[in-house]
mmCIF file of C-alpha atoms in Angstrom:
data_model
loop_
_atom_site.group_PDB
_atom_site.id
_atom_site.type_symbol
_atom_site.label_atom_id
_atom_site.label_comp_id
_atom_site.label_asym_id
_atom_site.label_seq_id
_atom_site.Cartn_x
_atom_site.Cartn_y
_atom_site.Cartn_z
ATOM 1 C CA MET A 1 22.914 -7.762 -17.905
ATOM 2 C CA MET A 2 20.035 -5.248 -17.879
ATOM 3 C CA ASN A 3 20.159 -2.044 -15.899
ATOM 4 C CA ALA A 4 17.053 -1.237 -13.782
ATOM 5 C CA VAL A 5 15.347 2.166 -14.055
ATOM 6 C CA ARG A 6 16.918 4.273 -11.288
ATOM 7 C CA VAL A 7 14.747 6.205 -8.572
ATOM 8 C CA ASP A 8 15.895 8.886 -6.621
ATOM 9 C CA VAL A 9 14.008 8.701 -3.462
ATOM 10 C CA ASP A 10 16.050 11.332 -1.715
ATOM 11 C CA ALA A 11 14.277 13.779 -4.014
ATOM 12 C CA TYR A 12 10.632 13.042 -2.862
ATOM 13 C CA GLU A 13 8.793 13.421 0.260
ATOM 14 C CA LEU A 14 5.524 11.955 1.423
ATOM 15 C CA LEU A 15 2.395 13.695 2.085
ATOM 16 C CA TRP A 16 0.496 10.484 2.973
ATOM 17 C CA PRO A 17 1.058 7.627 5.259
ATOM 18 C CA THR A 18 3.533 5.179 3.987
ATOM 19 C CA THR A 19 1.367 1.909 4.261
ATOM 20 C CA LEU A 20 -1.358 3.864 2.342
ATOM 21 C CA PHE A 21 1.062 4.907 -0.576
ATOM 22 C CA ILE A 22 2.145 1.467 -0.886
ATOM 23 C CA THR A 23 -1.212 -0.172 -0.911
ATOM 24 C CA GLU A 24 -2.697 2.203 -3.357
ATOM 25 C CA GLY A 25 0.462 1.950 -5.391
ATOM 26 C CA GLU A 26 0.290 -1.693 -5.555
ATOM 27 C CA ARG A 27 -3.112 -1.710 -6.889
ATOM 28 C CA ILE A 28 -2.449 0.553 -9.634
ATOM 29 C CA ALA A 29 0.908 -1.790 -10.432
ATOM 30 C CA ARG A 30 -1.579 -4.807 -10.747
ATOM 31 C CA SER A 31 -3.557 -2.910 -13.309
ATOM 32 C CA SER A 32 -3.410 -2.478 -16.877
ATOM 33 C CA GLY A 33 -5.116 -0.780 -19.681
ATOM 34 C CA GLY A 34 -4.585 2.705 -21.202
ATOM 35 C CA GLN A 35 -5.428 4.713 -17.857
ATOM 36 C CA TRP A 36 -2.446 3.058 -15.995
ATOM 37 C CA SER A 37 -0.015 6.001 -16.286
ATOM 38 C CA ASP A 38 -2.846 8.376 -15.455
ATOM 39 C CA ARG A 39 -3.448 6.879 -12.336
ATOM 40 C CA VAL A 40 0.009 6.801 -11.356
ATOM 41 C CA THR A 41 0.123 10.474 -12.172
ATOM 42 C CA TRP A 42 -2.644 11.346 -9.995
ATOM 43 C CA LEU A 43 -1.398 9.253 -7.240
ATOM 44 C CA LEU A 44 2.065 10.999 -7.370
ATOM 45 C CA THR A 45 0.343 14.405 -7.498
ATOM 46 C CA GLU A 46 -1.514 13.594 -4.219
ATOM 47 C CA ALA A 47 0.682 11.664 -2.074
ATOM 48 C CA LEU A 48 4.172 13.163 -2.874
ATOM 49 C CA SER A 49 5.035 16.868 -2.306
ATOM 50 C CA GLY A 50 5.750 19.097 -5.331
ATOM 51 C CA THR A 51 5.938 17.952 -8.828
ATOM 52 C CA THR A 52 9.369 16.540 -8.911
ATOM 53 C CA ALA A 53 8.153 12.836 -8.854
ATOM 54 C CA MET A 54 5.654 13.322 -11.550
ATOM 55 C CA ALA A 55 8.252 14.900 -13.494
ATOM 56 C CA ASP A 56 10.716 12.139 -13.222
ATOM 57 C CA PHE A 57 7.900 9.477 -14.169
ATOM 58 C CA GLU A 58 7.148 11.446 -17.216
ATOM 59 C CA ASP A 59 10.841 11.875 -18.034
ATOM 60 C CA VAL A 60 11.408 8.361 -18.100
ATOM 61 C CA ALA A 61 9.426 7.460 -21.254
ATOM 62 C CA ASN A 62 10.945 10.822 -22.905
ATOM 63 C CA LEU A 63 14.567 9.719 -22.026
ATOM 64 C CA LYS A 64 14.160 6.259 -23.564
ATOM 65 C CA LYS A 65 12.713 7.759 -26.896
ATOM 66 C CA SER A 66 15.471 10.398 -27.012
ATOM 67 C CA GLN A 67 18.265 7.778 -26.493
ATOM 68 C CA GLN A 68 16.910 4.935 -28.621
ATOM 69 C CA VAL A 69 19.853 3.306 -31.018
ATOM 70 C CA ASP A 70 20.058 5.002 -34.068
ATOM 71 C CA PRO A 71 18.939 2.533 -37.081
ATOM 72 C CA TRP A 72 21.537 3.983 -39.239
ATOM 73 C CA ALA A 73 24.353 3.474 -36.859
ATOM 74 C CA SER A 74 26.448 0.252 -36.221
ATOM 75 C CA ALA A 75 24.699 -2.867 -35.561
ATOM 76 C CA ALA A 76 26.951 -3.020 -32.231
ATOM 77 C CA PRO A 77 25.157 -1.487 -29.650
ATOM 78 C CA SER A 78 26.780 1.494 -27.975
ATOM 79 C CA ARG A 79 27.958 1.505 -24.004
ATOM 80 C CA THR A 80 25.573 4.273 -23.420
ATOM 81 C CA THR A 81 22.657 2.865 -24.780
ATOM 82 C CA PRO A 82 20.033 2.734 -22.100
ATOM 83 C CA THR A 83 18.380 -0.495 -20.897
ATOM 84 C CA TRP A 84 15.314 -0.815 -19.016
ATOM 85 C CA GLY A 85 15.532 -4.013 -17.034
ATOM 86 C CA THR A 86 13.160 -7.171 -17.395
ATOM 87 C CA GLY A 87 9.592 -7.202 -17.255
ATOM 88 C CA ASP A 88 7.029 -5.841 -20.008
ATOM 89 C CA GLY A 89 9.731 -3.644 -21.206
ATOM 90 C CA ASN A 90 7.619 -0.549 -19.996
ATOM 91 C CA PRO A 91 10.303 2.083 -18.311
ATOM 92 C CA GLN A 92 7.539 3.817 -16.540
ATOM 93 C CA ARG A 93 6.407 0.551 -14.936
ATOM 94 C CA GLU A 94 9.860 -0.319 -13.764
ATOM 95 C CA TRP A 95 10.188 3.064 -12.509
ATOM 96 C CA PHE A 96 7.063 2.976 -10.344
ATOM 97 C CA THR A 97 7.719 -0.602 -9.251
ATOM 98 C CA GLU A 98 11.156 0.445 -7.912
ATOM 99 C CA LEU A 99 9.657 3.465 -6.425
ATOM 100 C CA LEU A 100 6.945 1.333 -4.580
ATOM 101 C CA SER A 101 9.893 -1.153 -3.458
ATOM 102 C CA ARG A 102 11.673 1.595 -1.809
ATOM 103 C CA ALA A 103 8.929 3.403 -0.448
ATOM 104 C CA ASN A 104 10.134 3.011 3.142
ATOM 105 C CA GLU A 105 13.017 4.947 2.392
ATOM 106 C CA LEU A 106 11.017 8.195 1.365
ATOM 107 C CA ARG A 107 10.871 11.076 4.140
ATOM 108 C CA HIS A 108 7.845 12.504 5.403
ATOM 109 C CA VAL A 109 7.182 16.280 4.940
ATOM 110 C CA ALA A 110 7.896 17.817 7.948
ATOM 111 C CA ALA A 111 7.741 21.526 9.397
ATOM 112 C CA PRO A 112 11.085 23.379 8.687
ATOM 113 C CA ARG A 113 13.439 23.728 11.587
ATOM 114 C CA PRO A 114 13.545 26.968 13.470
ATOM 115 C CA TYR A 115 15.182 29.789 11.392
ATOM 116 C CA TRP A 116 17.525 32.188 12.865
ATOM 117 C CA PRO A 117 15.274 34.673 14.433
ATOM 118 C CA GLN A 118 13.280 32.058 15.996
ATOM 119 C CA ARG A 119 16.511 30.228 17.518
ATOM 120 C CA ARG A 120 17.681 33.631 18.729
ATOM 121 C CA SER A 121 14.347 34.304 20.453
ATOM 122 C CA GLU A 122 14.243 32.837 23.974
ATOM 123 C CA SER A 123 10.627 33.008 24.124
ATOM 124 C CA PHE A 124 10.308 30.769 21.007
ATOM 125 C CA ALA A 125 8.543 27.273 21.780
ATOM 126 C CA ARG A 126 6.230 25.019 19.950
ATOM 127 C CA MET A 127 3.086 25.375 22.109
ATOM 128 C CA PRO A 128 -0.033 23.672 21.433
ATOM 129 C CA GLY A 129 -2.429 25.740 19.223
ATOM 130 C CA LYS A 130 -5.316 27.725 20.266
ATOM 131 C CA PRO A 131 -8.743 26.537 19.553
ATOM 132 C CA ALA A 132 -9.038 28.969 16.797
ATOM 133 C CA ASP A 133 -5.794 27.748 15.053
ATOM 134 C CA VAL A 134 -6.969 24.281 15.117
ATOM 135 C CA HIS A 135 -10.403 25.289 13.445
ATOM 136 C CA GLN A 136 -8.500 27.091 10.846
ATOM 137 C CA GLU A 137 -6.413 24.196 10.348
ATOM 138 C CA PHE A 138 -9.256 21.829 10.038
ATOM 139 C CA VAL A 139 -10.902 24.209 7.396
ATOM 140 C CA ARG A 140 -7.503 24.085 5.243
ATOM 141 C CA ILE A 141 -7.575 20.329 5.513
ATOM 142 C CA ILE A 142 -11.193 19.838 4.279
ATOM 143 C CA THR A 143 -10.509 22.563 1.614
ATOM 144 C CA GLU A 144 -7.718 20.208 0.421
ATOM 145 C CA PHE A 145 -9.765 16.932 0.490
ATOM 146 C CA GLU A 146 -12.689 19.044 -1.250
ATOM 147 C CA GLY A 147 -10.158 20.229 -3.982
ATOM 148 C CA ASN A 148 -9.060 16.730 -4.663
ATOM 149 C CA GLY A 149 -12.323 15.344 -5.273
ATOM 150 C CA TYR A 150 -12.750 13.443 -2.005
ATOM 151 C CA LEU A 151 -16.373 15.089 -1.414
ATOM 152 C CA VAL A 152 -17.703 14.302 -4.752
ATOM 153 C CA GLU A 153 -19.206 11.099 -3.717
ATOM 154 C CA ALA A 154 -21.119 12.950 -0.870
ATOM 155 C CA PHE A 155 -21.851 16.198 -2.566
ATOM 156 C CA GLY A 156 -21.500 15.671 -6.259
ATOM 157 C CA GLU A 157 -19.714 18.139 -8.518
ATOM 158 C CA ARG A 158 -20.543 21.104 -10.836
ATOM 159 C CA CYS A 159 -20.119 20.627 -14.603
ATOM 160 C CA VAL A 160 -20.905 23.128 -17.488
ATOM 161 C CA ASP A 161 -23.043 20.280 -18.828
ATOM 162 C CA GLY A 162 -25.486 20.206 -16.061
ATOM 163 C CA ASP A 163 -25.352 20.092 -12.307
ATOM 164 C CA GLU A 164 -28.353 17.370 -11.915
ATOM 165 C CA ASP A 165 -26.331 15.615 -9.196
ATOM 166 C CA LEU A 166 -25.194 18.335 -7.214
ATOM 167 C CA LEU A 167 -26.390 18.318 -3.562
ATOM 168 C CA ASP A 168 -26.367 21.192 -0.966
ATOM 169 C CA PRO A 169 -23.528 20.540 1.511
ATOM 170 C CA ALA A 170 -25.505 22.423 4.374
ATOM 171 C CA GLU A 171 -28.412 19.919 3.944
ATOM 172 C CA VAL A 172 -26.093 16.802 3.411
ATOM 173 C CA ILE A 173 -24.174 17.802 6.833
ATOM 174 C CA ASP A 174 -27.689 18.647 8.622
ATOM 175 C CA ARG A 175 -28.902 15.316 7.703
ATOM 176 C CA ARG A 176 -26.263 13.689 9.553
ATOM 177 C CA LEU A 177 -25.483 15.981 12.256
ATOM 178 C CA GLY A 178 -28.934 17.635 12.951
ATOM 179 C CA ILE A 179 -27.096 21.221 13.050
ATOM 180 C CA ALA A 180 -28.197 23.386 10.236
ATOM 181 C CA GLY A 181 -25.768 26.009 8.789
ATOM 182 C CA LEU A 182 -22.273 24.256 8.962
ATOM 183 C CA TRP A 183 -21.472 24.986 5.390
ATOM 184 C CA PRO A 184 -19.621 26.853 3.975
ATOM 185 C CA LEU A 185 -17.247 26.119 7.042
ATOM 186 C CA THR A 186 -17.198 28.902 9.464
ATOM 187 C CA PRO A 187 -14.934 28.375 12.270
ATOM 188 C CA ALA A 188 -15.554 31.664 14.159
ATOM 189 C CA LYS A 189 -19.133 30.387 14.874
ATOM 190 C CA TRP A 190 -18.662 27.003 15.950
ATOM 191 C CA ASP A 191 -18.909 25.773 19.545
ATOM 192 C CA GLU A 192 -17.090 22.497 20.689
ATOM 193 C CA ASP A 193 -20.043 20.250 19.635
ATOM 194 C CA ASP A 194 -20.056 21.599 16.219
ATOM 195 C CA PHE A 195 -16.219 21.340 15.734
ATOM 196 C CA TYR A 196 -15.865 17.754 16.971
ATOM 197 C CA GLY A 197 -19.112 17.014 15.193
ATOM 198 C CA LEU A 198 -17.718 18.109 11.787
ATOM 199 C CA VAL A 199 -14.673 16.211 12.522
ATOM 200 C CA GLU A 200 -16.396 12.980 12.758
ATOM 201 C CA VAL A 201 -18.915 13.639 9.940
ATOM 202 C CA PHE A 202 -16.259 14.329 7.312
ATOM 203 C CA HIS A 203 -14.715 10.969 8.445
ATOM 204 C CA ASP A 204 -17.706 9.270 7.096
ATOM 205 C CA MET A 205 -18.134 11.107 3.832
ATOM 206 C CA VAL A 206 -14.525 11.260 2.249
ATOM 207 C CA SER A 207 -14.065 8.884 -0.394
ATOM 208 C CA ARG A 208 -10.679 8.941 -2.580
ATOM 209 C CA PRO A 209 -11.126 9.123 -6.393
ATOM 210 C CA ARG A 210 -8.859 6.644 -7.894
ATOM 211 C CA ARG A 211 -9.267 8.525 -11.447
ATOM 212 C CA ARG A 212 -9.980 11.749 -12.721
ATOM 213 C CA TRP A 213 -10.362 13.109 -16.248
ATOM 214 C CA PHE A 214 -10.128 16.732 -17.723
ATOM 215 C CA HIS A 215 -13.233 18.149 -19.081
ATOM 216 C CA SER A 216 -11.964 20.559 -21.517
ATOM 217 C CA PHE A 217 -15.162 21.897 -22.797
ATOM 218 C CA SER A 218 -15.285 25.586 -21.613
ATOM 219 C CA MET A 219 -12.368 24.852 -19.327
ATOM 220 C CA CYS A 220 -14.906 23.040 -17.098
ATOM 221 C CA GLY A 221 -11.801 21.170 -15.034
ATOM 222 C CA TRP A 222 -11.020 17.840 -13.648
ATOM 223 C CA HIS A 223 -13.949 15.270 -12.904
ATOM 224 C CA TYR A 224 -13.329 12.380 -10.362
ATOM 225 C CA ILE A 225 -14.350 8.869 -10.651
ATOM 226 C CA GLU A 226 -13.658 5.462 -9.149
ATOM 227 C CA PHE A 227 -14.337 6.285 -5.513
ATOM 228 C CA HIS A 228 -13.287 4.276 -2.665
ATOM 229 C CA ALA A 229 -13.836 5.004 1.323
ATOM 230 C CA VAL A 230 -11.236 2.825 2.897
ATOM 231 C CA PRO A 231 -8.029 4.954 1.467
ATOM 232 C CA GLY A 232 -9.966 8.030 1.672
ATOM 233 C CA ARG A 233 -10.809 7.857 5.405
ATOM 234 C CA THR A 234 -7.235 6.031 6.246
ATOM 235 C CA LEU A 235 -5.646 9.615 4.913
ATOM 236 C CA TYR A 236 -8.350 11.711 6.595
ATOM 237 C CA ARG A 237 -7.733 9.904 10.028
ATOM 238 C CA TRP A 238 -3.788 10.251 9.607
ATOM 239 C CA LYS A 239 -4.075 14.082 8.714
ATOM 240 C CA ILE A 240 -6.879 14.917 11.569
ATOM 241 C CA ASN A 241 -5.071 12.906 14.020
ATOM 242 C CA GLN A 242 -1.788 14.574 13.264
ATOM 243 C CA MET A 243 -3.641 18.000 13.866
ATOM 244 C CA LEU A 244 -5.098 17.197 16.910
ATOM 245 C CA SER A 245 -1.884 15.932 18.443
ATOM 246 C CA SER A 246 -0.032 18.994 17.382
ATOM 247 C CA ALA A 247 -2.724 21.041 19.192
ATOM 248 C CA GLY A 248 -2.329 19.168 22.451
ATOM 249 C CA ILE A 249 -5.885 17.915 21.921
ATOM 250 C CA GLU A 250 -5.942 14.211 23.645
ATOM 251 C CA TYR A 251 -8.495 12.710 21.420
ATOM 252 C CA GLU A 252 -8.069 10.882 18.006
ATOM 253 C CA LEU A 253 -10.120 9.103 15.573
ATOM 254 C CA ALA A 254 -10.549 5.433 16.147
ATOM 255 C CA ALA A 255 -9.192 3.276 13.294
ATOM 256 C CA GLU A 256 -11.383 0.079 14.109
ATOM 257 C CA GLY A 257 -13.919 -1.193 16.581
ATOM 258 C CA LYS A 258 -17.621 -0.164 17.464
ATOM 259 C CA ASP A 259 -16.543 3.483 17.857
ATOM 260 C CA PHE A 260 -14.532 3.423 14.230
ATOM 261 C CA GLY A 261 -14.369 6.867 12.820
ATOM 262 C CA ARG A 262 -15.159 8.703 16.235
ATOM 263 C CA LEU A 263 -13.203 10.461 18.544
ATOM 264 C CA VAL A 264 -11.697 8.661 21.335
ATOM 265 C CA ALA A 265 -9.333 9.275 24.172
ATOM 266 C CA VAL A 266 -5.434 8.951 22.870
ATOM 267 C CA THR A 267 -3.604 5.906 23.809
ATOM 268 C CA ASP A 268 0.166 5.092 22.836
ATOM 269 C CA ASP A 269 0.890 2.884 19.982
ATOM 270 C CA ALA A 270 1.280 -0.203 22.347
ATOM 271 C CA ARG A 271 -2.244 0.030 23.546
ATOM 272 C CA SER A 272 -3.700 0.653 20.256
ATOM 273 C CA HIS A 273 -1.927 -2.414 18.939
ATOM 274 C CA LEU A 274 -3.217 -4.413 21.679
ATOM 275 C CA VAL A 275 -6.722 -3.203 20.719
ATOM 276 C CA HIS A 276 -6.284 -4.419 17.361
ATOM 277 C CA GLN A 277 -4.862 -7.690 18.243
ATOM 278 C CA VAL A 278 -7.717 -8.287 20.886
ATOM 279 C CA LEU A 279 -10.371 -7.459 18.296
ATOM 280 C CA HIS A 280 -8.759 -9.684 15.575
ATOM 281 C CA LEU A 281 -8.440 -12.620 17.751
ATOM 282 C CA SER A 282 -11.942 -12.592 19.285
ATOM 283 C CA THR A 283 -14.477 -15.120 18.735
ATOM 284 C CA PRO A 284 -17.942 -14.235 17.661
ATOM 285 C CA GLY A 285 -19.903 -13.373 20.886
ATOM 286 C CA VAL A 286 -16.969 -12.365 22.684
ATOM 287 C CA LYS A 287 -15.828 -9.956 20.207
ATOM 288 C CA GLU A 288 -19.180 -7.767 20.477
ATOM 289 C CA ARG A 289 -18.723 -7.885 24.230
ATOM 290 C CA VAL A 290 -14.869 -6.522 24.073
ATOM 291 C CA GLU A 291 -15.866 -3.944 21.448
ATOM 292 C CA HIS A 292 -18.616 -2.805 23.850
ATOM 293 C CA ALA A 293 -15.998 -2.623 26.675
ATOM 294 C CA ILE A 294 -13.504 -0.570 24.401
ATOM 295 C CA VAL A 295 -16.106 1.838 23.397
ATOM 296 C CA LEU A 296 -17.338 2.615 26.912
ATOM 297 C CA PHE A 297 -13.823 2.862 28.162
ATOM 298 C CA ARG A 298 -12.210 5.070 25.525
ATOM 299 C CA SER A 299 -15.274 7.289 24.818
ATOM 300 C CA ARG A 300 -14.433 11.051 24.717
ATOM 301 C CA SER A 301 -16.696 11.510 27.524
ATOM 302 C CA ALA A 302 -16.093 8.347 29.719
ATOM 303 C CA SER A 303 -16.977 8.574 32.994
ATOM 304 C CA SER A 304 -15.880 6.429 36.145
ATOM 305 C CA GLU A 305 -18.976 4.478 36.207
ATOM 306 C CA SER A 306 -18.486 3.730 32.322
ATOM 307 C CA LYS A 307 -14.982 2.728 33.011
ATOM 308 C CA ARG A 308 -16.347 0.253 35.542
ATOM 309 C CA SER A 309 -18.904 -1.039 33.241
ATOM 310 C CA ALA A 310 -15.951 -1.732 30.752
ATOM 311 C CA ILE A 311 -13.981 -3.488 33.479
ATOM 312 C CA VAL A 312 -16.962 -5.698 34.689
ATOM 313 C CA THR A 313 -17.622 -6.576 30.846
ATOM 314 C CA LEU A 314 -13.962 -8.044 30.379
ATOM 315 C CA ALA A 315 -14.147 -9.640 33.801
ATOM 316 C CA GLY A 316 -17.044 -11.596 32.643
ATOM 317 C CA VAL A 317 -15.199 -12.823 29.758
ATOM 318 C CA LEU A 318 -12.282 -13.953 31.994
ATOM 319 C CA GLU A 319 -14.871 -15.451 34.230
ATOM 320 C CA GLU A 320 -16.073 -17.774 31.437
ATOM 321 C CA ARG A 321 -12.441 -18.872 30.696
ATOM 322 C CA ARG A 322 -11.349 -19.169 34.303
ATOM 323 C CA GLN A 323 -10.591 -22.911 33.676
ATOM 324 C CA LEU A 324 -8.527 -22.011 30.719
ATOM 325 C CA ILE A 325 -6.263 -19.529 32.638
ATOM 326 C CA ARG A 326 -6.156 -22.022 35.635
ATOM 327 C CA ASP A 327 -4.952 -24.745 33.306
ATOM 328 C CA ASP A 328 -2.468 -22.539 31.505
ATOM 329 C CA ILE A 329 -1.280 -20.301 33.989
ATOM 330 C CA GLY A 330 -1.954 -21.776 37.427
ATOM 331 C CA LYS A 331 -4.378 -21.559 40.174
ATOM 332 C CA PRO A 332 -2.472 -19.054 42.631
ATOM 333 C CA ASP A 333 -2.214 -16.439 39.540
ATOM 334 C CA GLU A 334 -5.776 -17.141 38.356
ATOM 335 C CA GLY A 335 -7.179 -16.341 41.948
ATOM 336 C CA ALA A 336 -5.052 -13.154 42.004
ATOM 337 C CA LEU A 337 -6.400 -12.088 38.911
ATOM 338 C CA PHE A 338 -10.080 -12.055 40.111
ATOM 339 C CA GLU A 339 -9.290 -10.987 43.693
ATOM 340 C CA ILE A 340 -8.781 -7.453 42.323
ATOM 341 C CA ALA A 341 -12.110 -7.483 40.634
ATOM 342 C CA ASN A 342 -13.766 -8.995 43.916
ATOM 343 C CA ARG A 343 -12.203 -7.112 46.546
ATOM 344 C CA TYR A 344 -12.389 -3.564 44.966
ATOM 345 C CA ASP A 345 -15.452 -1.588 44.317
ATOM 346 C CA LEU A 346 -15.681 -2.863 40.708
ATOM 347 C CA ARG A 347 -18.025 -5.603 40.162
ATOM 348 C CA HIS A 348 -20.179 -6.652 43.280
ATOM 349 C CA ARG A 349 -20.055 -3.471 45.164
ATOM 350 C CA ARG A 350 -20.476 -5.046 48.412
ATOM 351 C CA THR A 351 -19.529 -3.553 52.047
ATOM 352 C CA GLY A 352 -16.116 -3.694 52.722
ATOM 353 C CA GLN A 353 -14.785 -3.526 49.451
ATOM 354 C CA HIS A 354 -12.017 -0.784 48.690
ATOM 355 C CA GLY A 355 -13.573 2.263 47.004
ATOM 356 C CA ASP A 356 -11.035 4.970 47.981
ATOM 357 C CA TYR A 357 -8.627 4.581 45.109
ATOM 358 C CA ASP A 358 -7.252 6.806 42.428
ATOM 359 C CA ALA A 359 -9.440 6.850 39.158
ATOM 360 C CA ALA A 360 -5.817 5.885 37.445
ATOM 361 C CA PHE A 361 -6.135 2.489 39.108
ATOM 362 C CA LEU A 362 -9.326 1.971 36.637
ATOM 363 C CA ASP A 363 -7.074 2.511 33.554
ATOM 364 C CA TRP A 364 -4.477 0.146 35.066
ATOM 365 C CA ILE A 365 -7.026 -2.779 35.503
ATOM 366 C CA PHE A 366 -8.773 -2.190 32.152
ATOM 367 C CA TRP A 367 -5.635 -2.563 30.163
ATOM 368 C CA TRP A 368 -4.655 -5.581 32.435
ATOM 369 C CA TYR A 369 -7.658 -7.202 31.796
ATOM 370 C CA LEU A 370 -8.031 -6.397 28.185
ATOM 371 C CA ALA A 371 -4.341 -7.895 27.754
ATOM 372 C CA THR A 372 -5.386 -10.927 29.684
ATOM 373 C CA VAL A 373 -8.549 -11.495 27.222
ATOM 374 C CA GLU A 374 -5.984 -11.114 24.422
ATOM 375 C CA LEU A 375 -3.698 -13.744 26.153
ATOM 376 C CA THR A 376 -6.716 -16.211 26.716
ATOM 377 C CA ASN A 377 -7.464 -15.418 22.766
ATOM 378 C CA ARG A 378 -4.107 -16.820 21.911
ATOM 379 C CA LEU A 379 -4.239 -19.585 23.997
ATOM 380 C CA ILE A 380 -7.675 -20.473 22.647
ATOM 381 C CA VAL A 381 -6.170 -20.504 18.918
ATOM 382 C CA ALA A 382 -3.221 -22.529 19.991
ATOM 383 C CA ARG A 383 -5.174 -25.124 21.478
ATOM 384 C CA THR A 384 -7.451 -25.277 18.205
ATOM 385 C CA ALA A 385 -4.301 -25.434 16.084
#
């Protein structure tokens, strides 16, 4: 029986979201050609901390070469002769395939636990960062992306053979944001609009290079090719949202919807999943209205009036599906659903409606109505099936 190449997942730590690492890795695993191992090496360099995984990947091939059966030895194979499993016989492919299959076992890099002096200090506590600290962390993240070629598609890159494609980053950002002088990044000069504008604009500019090659002439350095925006933006949102959360800033970059890549108010995972489900199942015509309501409600600058408008939009969708709700849920419950929208100061704005309620009521009614839209989506899908 053939033995599979062993992968020591306990020795590696992820710098990326697990799902993104698997997605990009599976794409490489399906590819072929002479650049295959280079793509793997670049992925391991980017996505895993340190050089251990990359060294193990290279050592797999070297180990096979060093332990091949001596042609002058007995024809009977030694018990210590390594075997490499089935497949195409490429040990590096087998190693990489096993790593992907066990990617969910990989730990993420985390800040070290408090050391002795910190644990002894009564004043030690993890407090939200100051604005200056957050700005500096943002610069560090952008510098890392720039160093890994994620801004080459937006800005171009220097080369000893000529810089014909090189753009001025300050002009590129100015054209998008309408604010001059934001490059080089100088956090001491930023106000809130500058900072949040940069957070959003870099989301739209990053693009992951899936290949790189080393230009040795005059030690020019690495050049990057095969750009793809989806993994670049996914990784960027993950890093930026972690940064904002650690600083106690209650905004995050939206992962879908009309406000995709824009800062929105933070919700928990369950509500984020609800947004995904309702957008995924909504029919054309309804989807656009629901997207509009979500944008209104979770905007960074959402007011009570915009939240009311969002609720009214959802109520309109449910009104059109009133008979469906009545048929599947029952008339008494259907009446209660619309009684809130009609008796409170939301839709009709009539005399005698309740208007002296806490703003938290708006949050509750919005998510309730959004969940009901998602329920009716499922009922429609079930009927169609």
